[in-house]
PDB file of C-alpha atoms in Angstrom:
ATOM      1  CA  UNK A 824     -15.560  44.386   6.703  1.00 50.00           C
ATOM      2  CA  UNK A 825     -12.022  44.863   5.947  1.00 59.00           C
ATOM      3  CA  UNK A 826     -10.435  41.943   3.901  1.00 68.00           C
ATOM      4  CA  UNK A 827      -7.644  40.212   5.610  1.00 73.00           C
ATOM      5  CA  UNK A 828      -4.331  40.032   3.888  1.00 78.00           C
ATOM      6  CA  UNK A 829      -0.932  38.311   4.460  1.00 79.00           C
ATOM      7  CA  UNK A 830       0.270  41.573   5.960  1.00 85.00           C
ATOM      8  CA  UNK A 831      -2.409  41.350   8.800  1.00 86.00           C
ATOM      9  CA  UNK A 832      -0.959  37.757   9.568  1.00 86.00           C
ATOM     10  CA  UNK A 833       2.553  38.701   9.295  1.00 89.00           C
ATOM     11  CA  UNK A 834       2.176  41.548  11.532  1.00 89.00           C
ATOM     12  CA  UNK A 835       0.199  39.556  14.309  1.00 88.00           C
ATOM     13  CA  UNK A 836       2.723  36.589  14.070  1.00 89.00           C
ATOM     14  CA  UNK A 837       5.822  39.123  14.040  1.00 91.00           C
ATOM     15  CA  UNK A 838       7.109  37.560  10.839  1.00 91.00           C
ATOM     16  CA  UNK A 839       7.539  38.710   7.318  1.00 89.00           C
ATOM     17  CA  UNK A 840       4.945  38.295   4.339  1.00 85.00           C
ATOM     18  CA  UNK A 841       7.368  35.937   2.777  1.00 86.00           C
ATOM     19  CA  UNK A 842       7.505  33.866   5.744  1.00 88.00           C
ATOM     20  CA  UNK A 843       3.655  33.573   6.193  1.00 84.00           C
ATOM     21  CA  UNK A 844       3.554  32.536   2.226  1.00 81.00           C
ATOM     22  CA  UNK A 845       6.260  29.829   3.017  1.00 82.00           C
ATOM     23  CA  UNK A 846       4.293  28.484   5.939  1.00 83.00           C
ATOM     24  CA  UNK A 847       1.040  28.301   3.798  1.00 78.00           C
ATOM     25  CA  UNK A 848       2.676  26.659   0.969  1.00 72.00           C
ATOM     26  CA  UNK A 849       4.874  24.499   3.043  1.00 70.00           C
ATOM     27  CA  UNK A 850       8.028  25.705   1.118  1.00 70.00           C
ATOM     28  CA  UNK A 851      11.522  26.150   2.339  1.00 72.00           C
ATOM     29  CA  UNK A 852      13.197  25.474   5.722  1.00 77.00           C
ATOM     30  CA  UNK A 853      10.753  26.555   8.552  1.00 82.00           C
ATOM     31  CA  UNK A 854      11.040  25.872  12.291  1.00 88.00           C
ATOM     32  CA  UNK A 855       7.954  24.435  13.905  1.00 89.00           C
ATOM     33  CA  UNK A 856       7.923  27.573  16.126  1.00 90.00           C
ATOM     34  CA  UNK A 857       7.532  29.812  13.231  1.00 89.00           C
ATOM     35  CA  UNK A 858       4.875  27.314  11.697  1.00 89.00           C
ATOM     36  CA  UNK A 859       2.948  27.346  15.139  1.00 90.00           C
ATOM     37  CA  UNK A 860       3.066  31.225  15.279  1.00 90.00           C
ATOM     38  CA  UNK A 861       1.750  31.838  11.658  1.00 90.00           C
ATOM     39  CA  UNK A 862      -0.939  29.087  12.163  1.00 89.00           C
ATOM     40  CA  UNK A 863      -2.061  30.624  15.526  1.00 91.00           C
ATOM     41  CA  UNK A 864      -2.302  34.215  13.845  1.00 89.00           C
ATOM     42  CA  UNK A 865      -4.380  32.794  11.058  1.00 85.00           C
ATOM     43  CA  UNK A 866      -6.698  31.041  13.369  1.00 86.00           C
ATOM     44  CA  UNK A 867      -6.955  34.072  15.584  1.00 86.00           C
ATOM     45  CA  UNK A 868      -7.662  36.327  12.610  1.00 82.00           C
ATOM     46  CA  UNK A 869      -9.851  33.704  10.777  1.00 82.00           C
ATOM     47  CA  UNK A 870      -7.629  34.083   7.779  1.00 78.00           C
ATOM     48  CA  UNK A 871      -8.208  31.850   4.808  1.00 73.00           C
ATOM     49  CA  UNK A 872      -5.575  31.800   1.921  1.00 70.00           C
ATOM     50  CA  UNK A 873      -6.905  32.666  -1.465  1.00 59.00           C
ATOM     51  CA  UNK A 874      -6.555  29.021  -3.199  1.00 52.00           C
ATOM     52  CA  UNK A 875      -7.283  30.196  -6.599  1.00 44.00           C
ATOM     53  CA  UNK A 876      -4.612  33.148  -6.482  1.00 49.00           C
ATOM     54  CA  UNK A 877      -2.232  30.545  -5.140  1.00 52.00           C
ATOM     55  CA  UNK A 878      -2.602  28.253  -7.995  1.00 49.00           C
ATOM     56  CA  UNK A 879      -2.359  30.997 -10.571  1.00 43.00           C
ATOM     57  CA  UNK A 880       0.761  32.289  -9.043  1.00 48.00           C
ATOM     58  CA  UNK A 881       2.450  28.927  -8.560  1.00 49.00           C
ATOM     59  CA  UNK A 882       0.938  26.987 -11.377  1.00 52.00           C
ATOM     60  CA  UNK A 883       0.342  24.174  -9.108  1.00 60.00           C
ATOM     61  CA  UNK A 884      -2.863  23.058  -7.301  1.00 68.00           C
ATOM     62  CA  UNK A 885      -1.182  21.369  -4.493  1.00 81.00           C
ATOM     63  CA  UNK A 886      -3.461  18.347  -5.009  1.00 85.00           C
ATOM     64  CA  UNK A 887      -2.304  14.809  -5.197  1.00 90.00           C
ATOM     65  CA  UNK A 888      -4.468  11.756  -6.399  1.00 86.00           C
ATOM     66  CA  UNK A 889      -4.111   8.508  -4.587  1.00 90.00           C
ATOM     67  CA  UNK A 890      -5.705   5.582  -6.564  1.00 86.00           C
ATOM     68  CA  UNK A 891      -5.943   2.319  -4.583  1.00 86.00           C
ATOM     69  CA  UNK A 892      -8.020  -1.059  -5.308  1.00 84.00           C
ATOM     70  CA  UNK A 893     -10.143  -1.106  -2.029  1.00 83.00           C
ATOM     71  CA  UNK A 894      -9.696   0.704   1.276  1.00 85.00           C
ATOM     72  CA  UNK A 895     -11.846  -1.964   2.897  1.00 86.00           C
ATOM     73  CA  UNK A 896      -8.765  -4.319   2.614  1.00 89.00           C
ATOM     74  CA  UNK A 897      -6.609  -3.590   5.739  1.00 93.00           C
ATOM     75  CA  UNK A 898      -3.296  -3.363   4.045  1.00 94.00           C
ATOM     76  CA  UNK A 899      -4.721  -0.652   1.476  1.00 92.00           C
ATOM     77  CA  UNK A 900      -6.611   1.090   4.146  1.00 94.00           C
ATOM     78  CA  UNK A 901      -3.501   1.434   6.226  1.00 96.00           C
ATOM     79  CA  UNK A 902      -1.308   2.462   3.347  1.00 96.00           C
ATOM     80  CA  UNK A 903      -3.911   5.059   2.419  1.00 95.00           C
ATOM     81  CA  UNK A 904      -3.875   6.461   5.852  1.00 96.00           C
ATOM     82  CA  UNK A 905      -0.099   6.783   5.965  1.00 97.00           C
ATOM     83  CA  UNK A 906       0.040   8.260   2.297  1.00 96.00           C
ATOM     84  CA  UNK A 907      -2.655  10.926   3.302  1.00 95.00           C
ATOM     85  CA  UNK A 908      -0.606  11.784   6.554  1.00 95.00           C
ATOM     86  CA  UNK A 909       2.727  12.188   4.929  1.00 96.00           C
ATOM     87  CA  UNK A 910       1.203  14.440   2.168  1.00 94.00           C
ATOM     88  CA  UNK A 911      -0.650  16.455   4.554  1.00 91.00           C
ATOM     89  CA  UNK A 912       2.743  17.007   6.418  1.00 91.00           C
ATOM     90  CA  UNK A 913       4.272  18.408   3.113  1.00 90.00           C
ATOM     91  CA  UNK A 914       1.232  20.674   2.634  1.00 86.00           C
ATOM     92  CA  UNK A 915      -0.639  18.850  -0.014  1.00 89.00           C
ATOM     93  CA  UNK A 916      -4.466  18.128  -0.248  1.00 86.00           C
ATOM     94  CA  UNK A 917      -5.434  14.638  -1.210  1.00 88.00           C
ATOM     95  CA  UNK A 918      -7.857  13.182  -3.579  1.00 83.00           C
ATOM     96  CA  UNK A 919      -8.409   9.386  -2.869  1.00 82.00           C
ATOM     97  CA  UNK A 920     -10.090   7.231  -5.415  1.00 78.00           C
ATOM     98  CA  UNK A 921     -11.314   3.687  -4.380  1.00 76.00           C
ATOM     99  CA  UNK A 922     -11.580   1.539  -7.481  1.00 69.00           C
ATOM    100  CA  UNK A 923     -12.990  -1.346  -5.898  1.00 58.00           C
ATOM    101  CA  UNK A 924     -11.080  -3.654  -8.222  1.00 61.00           C
ATOM    102  CA  UNK A 925     -13.018  -2.646 -11.090  1.00 61.00           C
ATOM    103  CA  UNK A 926     -11.082  -1.661 -14.134  1.00 64.00           C
ATOM    104  CA  UNK A 927     -13.722   0.690 -15.491  1.00 68.00           C
ATOM    105  CA  UNK A 928     -14.189   2.555 -12.231  1.00 65.00           C
ATOM    106  CA  UNK A 929     -10.322   2.788 -12.153  1.00 65.00           C
ATOM    107  CA  UNK A 930     -10.237   4.323 -15.586  1.00 67.00           C
ATOM    108  CA  UNK A 931     -12.958   6.649 -14.807  1.00 69.00           C
ATOM    109  CA  UNK A 932     -11.368   7.830 -11.495  1.00 61.00           C
ATOM    110  CA  UNK A 933      -7.940   8.222 -13.192  1.00 67.00           C
ATOM    111  CA  UNK A 934      -9.636  10.507 -15.784  1.00 69.00           C
ATOM    112  CA  UNK A 935     -11.327  12.509 -12.927  1.00 63.00           C
ATOM    113  CA  UNK A 936      -8.231  12.915 -11.143  1.00 65.00           C
ATOM    114  CA  UNK A 937      -6.352  14.233 -14.244  1.00 63.00           C
ATOM    115  CA  UNK A 938      -9.282  16.334 -14.772  1.00 60.00           C
ATOM    116  CA  UNK A 939      -8.787  18.079 -11.389  1.00 60.00           C
ATOM    117  CA  UNK A 940      -5.356  19.083 -12.458  1.00 71.00           C
ATOM    118  CA  UNK A 941      -3.520  17.196  -9.761  1.00 79.00           C
ATOM    119  CA  UNK A 942       0.142  17.792  -9.551  1.00 85.00           C
ATOM    120  CA  UNK A 943       0.957  14.046  -9.130  1.00 88.00           C
ATOM    121  CA  UNK A 944      -0.455  10.599  -8.595  1.00 88.00           C
ATOM    122  CA  UNK A 945       0.214   7.622  -6.281  1.00 92.00           C
ATOM    123  CA  UNK A 946      -1.065   4.502  -7.678  1.00 88.00           C
ATOM    124  CA  UNK A 947      -1.575   1.129  -5.924  1.00 87.00           C
ATOM    125  CA  UNK A 948      -4.315  -0.429  -8.167  1.00 78.00           C
ATOM    126  CA  UNK A 949      -3.801  -3.573 -10.407  1.00 63.00           C
ATOM    127  CA  UNK A 950      -4.566  -2.482 -13.995  1.00 61.00           C
ATOM    128  CA  UNK A 951      -1.272  -1.503 -15.717  1.00 54.00           C
ATOM    129  CA  UNK A 952      -3.170  -1.761 -19.204  1.00 57.00           C
ATOM    130  CA  UNK A 953      -4.966   1.319 -19.087  1.00 54.00           C
ATOM    131  CA  UNK A 954      -4.057   3.707 -21.786  1.00 55.00           C
ATOM    132  CA  UNK A 955      -3.954   6.861 -19.542  1.00 56.00           C
ATOM    133  CA  UNK A 956      -0.954   5.061 -17.629  1.00 59.00           C
ATOM    134  CA  UNK A 957       1.103   4.932 -20.766  1.00 56.00           C
ATOM    135  CA  UNK A 958       0.493   8.668 -21.748  1.00 49.00           C
ATOM    136  CA  UNK A 959       0.007  10.386 -18.510  1.00 58.00           C
ATOM    137  CA  UNK A 960       2.257  13.538 -18.577  1.00 69.00           C
ATOM    138  CA  UNK A 961       2.435  14.136 -14.800  1.00 80.00           C
ATOM    139  CA  UNK A 962       4.657  12.666 -12.006  1.00 87.00           C
ATOM    140  CA  UNK A 963       3.421   9.228 -10.876  1.00 89.00           C
ATOM    141  CA  UNK A 964       4.875   6.832  -8.352  1.00 93.00           C
ATOM    142  CA  UNK A 965       3.515   3.290  -8.127  1.00 91.00           C
ATOM    143  CA  UNK A 966       3.260   1.034  -5.079  1.00 93.00           C
ATOM    144  CA  UNK A 967       3.862  -2.661  -5.672  1.00 87.00           C
ATOM    145  CA  UNK A 968       2.701  -2.359  -9.230  1.00 83.00           C
ATOM    146  CA  UNK A 969       4.718  -2.014 -12.514  1.00 80.00           C
ATOM    147  CA  UNK A 970       2.946   0.639 -14.709  1.00 77.00           C
ATOM    148  CA  UNK A 971       5.395   2.113 -16.964  1.00 79.00           C
ATOM    149  CA  UNK A 972       9.348   1.726 -17.335  1.00 80.00           C
ATOM    150  CA  UNK A 973       9.794   5.329 -16.356  1.00 83.00           C
ATOM    151  CA  UNK A 974       7.445   5.339 -13.290  1.00 86.00           C
ATOM    152  CA  UNK A 975       9.103   4.630  -9.790  1.00 91.00           C
ATOM    153  CA  UNK A 976       7.999   1.797  -8.013  1.00 93.00           C
ATOM    154  CA  UNK A 977       8.234   1.369  -4.148  1.00 95.00           C
ATOM    155  CA  UNK A 978       7.670  -2.279  -2.923  1.00 94.00           C
ATOM    156  CA  UNK A 979       8.385  -4.439   0.102  1.00 94.00           C
ATOM    157  CA  UNK A 980      10.836  -7.276  -0.667  1.00 95.00           C
ATOM    158  CA  UNK A 981       8.156  -9.853  -1.683  1.00 94.00           C
ATOM    159  CA  UNK A 982      10.697 -12.498  -2.716  1.00 95.00           C
ATOM    160  CA  UNK A 983      12.529 -12.538   0.505  1.00 97.00           C
ATOM    161  CA  UNK A 984       9.124 -12.314   2.522  1.00 97.00           C
ATOM    162  CA  UNK A 985       7.783 -15.481   0.629  1.00 97.00           C
ATOM    163  CA  UNK A 986      11.173 -17.320   1.358  1.00 98.00           C
ATOM    164  CA  UNK A 987      10.916 -16.302   5.078  1.00 98.00           C
ATOM    165  CA  UNK A 988       7.356 -17.786   5.301  1.00 98.00           C
ATOM    166  CA  UNK A 989       8.251 -20.888   3.422  1.00 98.00           C
ATOM    167  CA  UNK A 990      11.236 -21.790   5.260  1.00 98.00           C
ATOM    168  CA  UNK A 991       9.544 -20.894   8.627  1.00 98.00           C
ATOM    169  CA  UNK A 992       7.015 -23.695   7.823  1.00 98.00           C
ATOM    170  CA  UNK A 993       9.582 -26.214   6.396  1.00 98.00           C
ATOM    171  CA  UNK A 994      11.739 -25.481   9.690  1.00 97.00           C
ATOM    172  CA  UNK A 995       8.878 -26.373  11.960  1.00 97.00           C
ATOM    173  CA  UNK A 996       8.532 -29.901  10.309  1.00 97.00           C
ATOM    174  CA  UNK A 997       5.902 -29.122   7.556  1.00 98.00           C
ATOM    175  CA  UNK A 998       6.012 -31.421   4.610  1.00 97.00           C
ATOM    176  CA  UNK A 999       2.651 -30.951   2.691  1.00 98.00           C
ATOM    177  CA  UNK A1000       2.765 -27.085   2.257  1.00 98.00           C
ATOM    178  CA  UNK A1001       0.318 -25.263   0.161  1.00 98.00           C
ATOM    179  CA  UNK A1002       0.624 -21.572  -1.134  1.00 97.00           C
ATOM    180  CA  UNK A1003      -2.727 -19.762  -1.776  1.00 96.00           C
ATOM    181  CA  UNK A1004      -1.614 -17.192  -4.253  1.00 88.00           C
ATOM    182  CA  UNK A1005      -3.803 -14.181  -5.643  1.00 80.00           C
ATOM    183  CA  UNK A1006      -3.025 -13.868  -9.330  1.00 73.00           C
ATOM    184  CA  UNK A1007      -2.465 -10.364 -10.678  1.00 62.00           C
ATOM    185  CA  UNK A1008      -0.555 -10.318 -13.966  1.00 52.00           C
ATOM    186  CA  UNK A1009       0.253  -6.455 -13.572  1.00 51.00           C
ATOM    187  CA  UNK A1010       1.977  -6.828 -10.220  1.00 52.00           C
ATOM    188  CA  UNK A1011       5.499  -8.336 -10.990  1.00 51.00           C
ATOM    189  CA  UNK A1012       6.334  -7.784  -7.234  1.00 53.00           C
ATOM    190  CA  UNK A1013       3.412  -9.894  -5.905  1.00 55.00           C
ATOM    191  CA  UNK A1014       4.372 -12.537  -8.261  1.00 82.00           C
ATOM    192  CA  UNK A1015       7.729 -12.814  -6.625  1.00 90.00           C
ATOM    193  CA  UNK A1016       6.042 -14.506  -3.864  1.00 92.00           C
ATOM    194  CA  UNK A1017       4.955 -17.505  -5.882  1.00 92.00           C
ATOM    195  CA  UNK A1018       8.419 -17.726  -7.493  1.00 94.00           C
ATOM    196  CA  UNK A1019      10.115 -17.664  -4.056  1.00 96.00           C
ATOM    197  CA  UNK A1020       7.607 -20.424  -2.724  1.00 97.00           C
ATOM    198  CA  UNK A1021       8.384 -22.756  -5.681  1.00 96.00           C
ATOM    199  CA  UNK A1022      12.242 -22.016  -5.594  1.00 97.00           C
ATOM    200  CA  UNK A1023      12.414 -22.854  -1.490  1.00 98.00           C
ATOM    201  CA  UNK A1024      10.097 -26.198  -2.147  1.00 98.00           C
ATOM    202  CA  UNK A1025      12.499 -27.215  -4.946  1.00 98.00           C
ATOM    203  CA  UNK A1026      15.464 -26.702  -2.793  1.00 97.00           C
ATOM    204  CA  UNK A1027      14.063 -28.892  -0.130  1.00 97.00           C
ATOM    205  CA  UNK A1028      12.826 -31.569  -2.477  1.00 97.00           C
ATOM    206  CA  UNK A1029       9.165 -31.032  -1.504  1.00 97.00           C
ATOM    207  CA  UNK A1030       6.060 -30.723  -3.872  1.00 96.00           C
ATOM    208  CA  UNK A1031       5.076 -27.193  -4.499  1.00 96.00           C
ATOM    209  CA  UNK A1032       1.255 -26.904  -4.302  1.00 96.00           C
ATOM    210  CA  UNK A1033      -0.394 -23.695  -5.168  1.00 95.00           C
ATOM    211  CA  UNK A1034      -3.974 -22.690  -5.184  1.00 94.00           C
ATOM    212  CA  UNK A1035      -4.875 -19.631  -7.167  1.00 90.00           C
ATOM    213  CA  UNK A1036      -7.481 -17.031  -6.902  1.00 87.00           C
ATOM    214  CA  UNK A1037      -8.044 -13.659  -8.778  1.00 79.00           C
ATOM    215  CA  UNK A1038      -7.639 -10.542  -6.892  1.00 74.00           C
ATOM    216  CA  UNK A1039     -11.305  -9.471  -7.409  1.00 74.00           C
ATOM    217  CA  UNK A1040     -12.535 -12.900  -6.572  1.00 82.00           C
ATOM    218  CA  UNK A1041     -15.802 -12.633  -4.787  1.00 85.00           C
ATOM    219  CA  UNK A1042     -15.604 -13.798  -1.090  1.00 87.00           C
ATOM    220  CA  UNK A1043     -18.117 -16.830  -1.503  1.00 92.00           C
ATOM    221  CA  UNK A1044     -16.044 -18.056  -4.501  1.00 93.00           C
ATOM    222  CA  UNK A1045     -12.704 -17.659  -2.492  1.00 92.00           C
ATOM    223  CA  UNK A1046     -14.008 -19.324   0.370  1.00 94.00           C
ATOM    224  CA  UNK A1047     -15.370 -22.293  -1.796  1.00 95.00           C
ATOM    225  CA  UNK A1048     -11.883 -22.540  -3.352  1.00 94.00           C
ATOM    226  CA  UNK A1049     -10.308 -22.932  -0.142  1.00 96.00           C
ATOM    227  CA  UNK A1050     -12.881 -25.692   1.010  1.00 97.00           C
ATOM    228  CA  UNK A1051     -11.654 -27.609  -1.981  1.00 96.00           C
ATOM    229  CA  UNK A1052      -8.080 -27.176  -0.792  1.00 97.00           C
ATOM    230  CA  UNK A1053      -9.036 -28.874   2.306  1.00 97.00           C
ATOM    231  CA  UNK A1054     -10.943 -31.512   0.547  1.00 97.00           C
ATOM    232  CA  UNK A1055      -8.387 -32.539  -2.115  1.00 97.00           C
ATOM    233  CA  UNK A1056      -5.423 -32.213   0.533  1.00 97.00           C
ATOM    234  CA  UNK A1057      -6.693 -33.302   3.798  1.00 96.00           C
ATOM    235  CA  UNK A1058      -3.008 -34.224   4.987  1.00 97.00           C
ATOM    236  CA  UNK A1059      -2.062 -30.392   4.373  1.00 98.00           C
ATOM    237  CA  UNK A1060       0.174 -29.435   7.405  1.00 98.00           C
ATOM    238  CA  UNK A1061       1.422 -25.981   6.432  1.00 98.00           C
ATOM    239  CA  UNK A1062      -0.228 -23.100   4.465  1.00 98.00           C
ATOM    240  CA  UNK A1063       1.515 -19.831   3.316  1.00 98.00           C
ATOM    241  CA  UNK A1064      -1.337 -17.531   2.214  1.00 97.00           C
ATOM    242  CA  UNK A1065      -0.532 -14.663  -0.060  1.00 91.00           C
ATOM    243  CA  UNK A1066      -2.368 -12.178   2.275  1.00 93.00           C
ATOM    244  CA  UNK A1067      -3.580 -11.979   5.832  1.00 96.00           C
ATOM    245  CA  UNK A1068      -7.374 -12.052   4.868  1.00 94.00           C
ATOM    246  CA  UNK A1069      -6.901 -15.182   3.198  1.00 95.00           C
ATOM    247  CA  UNK A1070      -4.907 -16.591   6.049  1.00 97.00           C
ATOM    248  CA  UNK A1071      -7.747 -15.573   8.580  1.00 96.00           C
ATOM    249  CA  UNK A1072     -10.233 -17.335   6.401  1.00 96.00           C
ATOM    250  CA  UNK A1073      -8.169 -20.515   6.070  1.00 97.00           C
ATOM    251  CA  UNK A1074      -7.513 -20.468   9.790  1.00 98.00           C
ATOM    252  CA  UNK A1075     -11.418 -20.250  10.523  1.00 97.00           C
ATOM    253  CA  UNK A1076     -12.200 -23.019   7.780  1.00 97.00           C
ATOM    254  CA  UNK A1077      -9.410 -25.244   9.275  1.00 98.00           C
ATOM    255  CA  UNK A1078     -10.620 -24.950  12.874  1.00 97.00           C
ATOM    256  CA  UNK A1079     -14.326 -25.553  11.641  1.00 97.00           C
ATOM    257  CA  UNK A1080     -12.842 -28.975  10.089  1.00 97.00           C
ATOM    258  CA  UNK A1081     -11.216 -29.978  13.468  1.00 97.00           C
ATOM    259  CA  UNK A1082      -7.836 -29.137  12.517  1.00 97.00           C
ATOM    260  CA  UNK A1083      -5.558 -28.185  15.533  1.00 97.00           C
ATOM    261  CA  UNK A1084      -3.553 -25.041  14.936  1.00 98.00           C
ATOM    262  CA  UNK A1085      -0.464 -25.312  15.039  1.00 98.00           C
ATOM    263  CA  UNK A1086      -0.514 -28.917  16.175  1.00 97.00           C
ATOM    264  CA  UNK A1087      -2.004 -30.468  12.737  1.00 97.00           C
ATOM    265  CA  UNK A1088      -1.731 -27.532  10.694  1.00 98.00           C
ATOM    266  CA  UNK A1089       0.396 -24.449  10.696  1.00 98.00           C
ATOM    267  CA  UNK A1090      -0.589 -21.179   8.857  1.00 98.00           C
ATOM    268  CA  UNK A1091       1.420 -17.944   7.885  1.00 98.00           C
ATOM    269  CA  UNK A1092      -0.001 -14.946   6.284  1.00 97.00           C
ATOM    270  CA  UNK A1093       1.339 -11.888   4.433  1.00 97.00           C
ATOM    271  CA  UNK A1094       0.881  -7.995   5.072  1.00 95.00           C
ATOM    272  CA  UNK A1095       0.958  -7.451   8.671  1.00 95.00           C
ATOM    273  CA  UNK A1096      -1.677  -4.485   8.559  1.00 96.00           C
ATOM    274  CA  UNK A1097      -2.543  -3.337  12.261  1.00 95.00           C
ATOM    275  CA  UNK A1098      -6.134  -3.794  11.803  1.00 94.00           C
ATOM    276  CA  UNK A1099      -5.617  -7.590  11.070  1.00 95.00           C
ATOM    277  CA  UNK A1100      -3.012  -7.985  13.742  1.00 94.00           C
ATOM    278  CA  UNK A1101      -5.607  -6.575  16.368  1.00 95.00           C
ATOM    279  CA  UNK A1102      -8.445  -8.910  15.126  1.00 94.00           C
ATOM    280  CA  UNK A1103      -6.416 -11.998  14.679  1.00 96.00           C
ATOM    281  CA  UNK A1104      -3.464 -11.372  16.853  1.00 96.00           C
ATOM    282  CA  UNK A1105      -2.394 -15.190  16.943  1.00 97.00           C
ATOM    283  CA  UNK A1106      -1.780 -15.042  13.213  1.00 98.00           C
ATOM    284  CA  UNK A1107       1.886 -15.567  12.013  1.00 98.00           C
ATOM    285  CA  UNK A1108       2.601 -13.224   9.009  1.00 98.00           C
ATOM    286  CA  UNK A1109       5.086 -11.554   7.138  1.00 98.00           C
ATOM    287  CA  UNK A1110       4.994  -7.814   8.138  1.00 97.00           C
ATOM    288  CA  UNK A1111       5.472  -5.277   5.178  1.00 97.00           C
ATOM    289  CA  UNK A1112       6.753  -1.663   6.186  1.00 97.00           C
ATOM    290  CA  UNK A1113       3.622  -0.135   5.357  1.00 97.00           C
ATOM    291  CA  UNK A1114       4.348   3.377   6.855  1.00 97.00           C
ATOM    292  CA  UNK A1115       7.882   3.449   5.513  1.00 97.00           C
ATOM    293  CA  UNK A1116       6.566   2.367   1.988  1.00 97.00           C
ATOM    294  CA  UNK A1117       4.087   5.453   2.261  1.00 97.00           C
ATOM    295  CA  UNK A1118       6.470   7.786   3.545  1.00 97.00           C
ATOM    296  CA  UNK A1119       9.009   6.819   0.856  1.00 96.00           C
ATOM    297  CA  UNK A1120       6.485   6.886  -2.081  1.00 97.00           C
ATOM    298  CA  UNK A1121       5.626  10.519  -1.030  1.00 96.00           C
ATOM    299  CA  UNK A1122       9.302  11.516  -1.110  1.00 96.00           C
ATOM    300  CA  UNK A1123       9.830  10.180  -4.375  1.00 96.00           C
ATOM    301  CA  UNK A1124       6.714  11.822  -5.881  1.00 95.00           C
ATOM    302  CA  UNK A1125       7.863  15.197  -4.236  1.00 94.00           C
ATOM    303  CA  UNK A1126      11.346  14.702  -5.814  1.00 94.00           C
ATOM    304  CA  UNK A1127       9.787  13.847  -9.352  1.00 91.00           C
ATOM    305  CA  UNK A1128       7.557  17.016  -9.021  1.00 89.00           C
ATOM    306  CA  UNK A1129      10.679  19.096  -8.206  1.00 89.00           C
ATOM    307  CA  UNK A1130      12.500  17.601 -11.264  1.00 88.00           C
ATOM    308  CA  UNK A1131      14.994  15.686  -9.201  1.00 91.00           C
ATOM    309  CA  UNK A1132      16.407  12.126  -9.958  1.00 89.00           C
ATOM    310  CA  UNK A1133      14.465   9.060  -8.536  1.00 90.00           C
ATOM    311  CA  UNK A1134      15.417   5.489  -8.705  1.00 92.00           C
ATOM    312  CA  UNK A1135      13.093   3.331 -10.868  1.00 90.00           C
ATOM    313  CA  UNK A1136      12.636   0.741  -8.103  1.00 91.00           C
ATOM    314  CA  UNK A1137      13.020   0.728  -4.372  1.00 94.00           C
ATOM    315  CA  UNK A1138      12.511  -2.464  -2.282  1.00 95.00           C
ATOM    316  CA  UNK A1139      12.030  -2.397   1.393  1.00 97.00           C
ATOM    317  CA  UNK A1140      12.887  -5.164   3.909  1.00 97.00           C
ATOM    318  CA  UNK A1141      10.164  -7.391   5.539  1.00 97.00           C
ATOM    319  CA  UNK A1142       9.931  -9.209   8.784  1.00 96.00           C
ATOM    320  CA  UNK A1143       8.579 -12.454  10.138  1.00 97.00           C
ATOM    321  CA  UNK A1144       6.140 -12.430  13.050  1.00 96.00           C
ATOM    322  CA  UNK A1145       5.911 -15.902  14.267  1.00 95.00           C
ATOM    323  CA  UNK A1146       2.527 -15.683  16.231  1.00 93.00           C
ATOM    324  CA  UNK A1147       0.639 -18.750  17.591  1.00 97.00           C
ATOM    325  CA  UNK A1148      -0.260 -20.264  14.068  1.00 98.00           C
ATOM    326  CA  UNK A1149       3.337 -21.505  13.837  1.00 98.00           C
ATOM    327  CA  UNK A1150       4.897 -24.051  16.218  1.00 97.00           C
ATOM    328  CA  UNK A1151       7.589 -22.805  18.681  1.00 95.00           C
ATOM    329  CA  UNK A1152      11.225 -23.931  17.384  1.00 91.00           C
ATOM    330  CA  UNK A1153      13.051 -25.991  19.958  1.00 83.00           C
TER     331      UNK A1153
END
């Protein structure tokens, strides 16, 4: 059987060998018509590029590593989906590692990703103390995480989002507001939510009460913590939860205790992942621009791999979705 070559694909598609190579490697300016013609020719001939030869020629693997804390979390699951798609559109293959909030697992995955000779990394996990992050000699972009001074960070405007959420509760008459906050020392951006909550409550001369849980807190322990919240503050009339999963859990616990939402208690979450909005459509929340965050992170990584200048911090705007767990303003 004759071994197929680029020339065969080029002849069938009616383009040059160089164009076929550019389509395969997603390099240069290409029209969709040209891409379709070349890919149709490759499919008709059942032609598969020699990946090893490509890597030897370009000194690149076209592999990008993505490291997230848990794809089971709706926010990170949606973020991973958009990251993978944006990378695919640029011709990259993806290795996804789910650290399950475990430091040892994150360290092992990070080592494995580097061992696969990835061209770059996108990191959304929660441990910035790993030695590998301090000495990694390859392009890295972080999402909502500070890893190292020279590693770009893409984040939503956590301070503005928390301010929006807290002010929305106060505008609707809440006086006894509690913020449930997921602690994460490595995530300066997440910590901005607590800072904004404290500042807004102080501006309105209201007590700022915060209940904290660790990011890797087991579900049963987290639920018990929230049960204590209602035991210790039965007069609570507003809750700003640091994420939508906690907000949904609090909503369920409140209803089980007889609170009428939003008549007695108003609740607002944070994230706005599509899966959560479909499961709990009534939940008011701060919507992060997840797709935009992913797309911009991929652009930054591509720029860094190309040796271009990249800003150290990019902050994207958020929006408030009022929902039915907030009262309607008059």
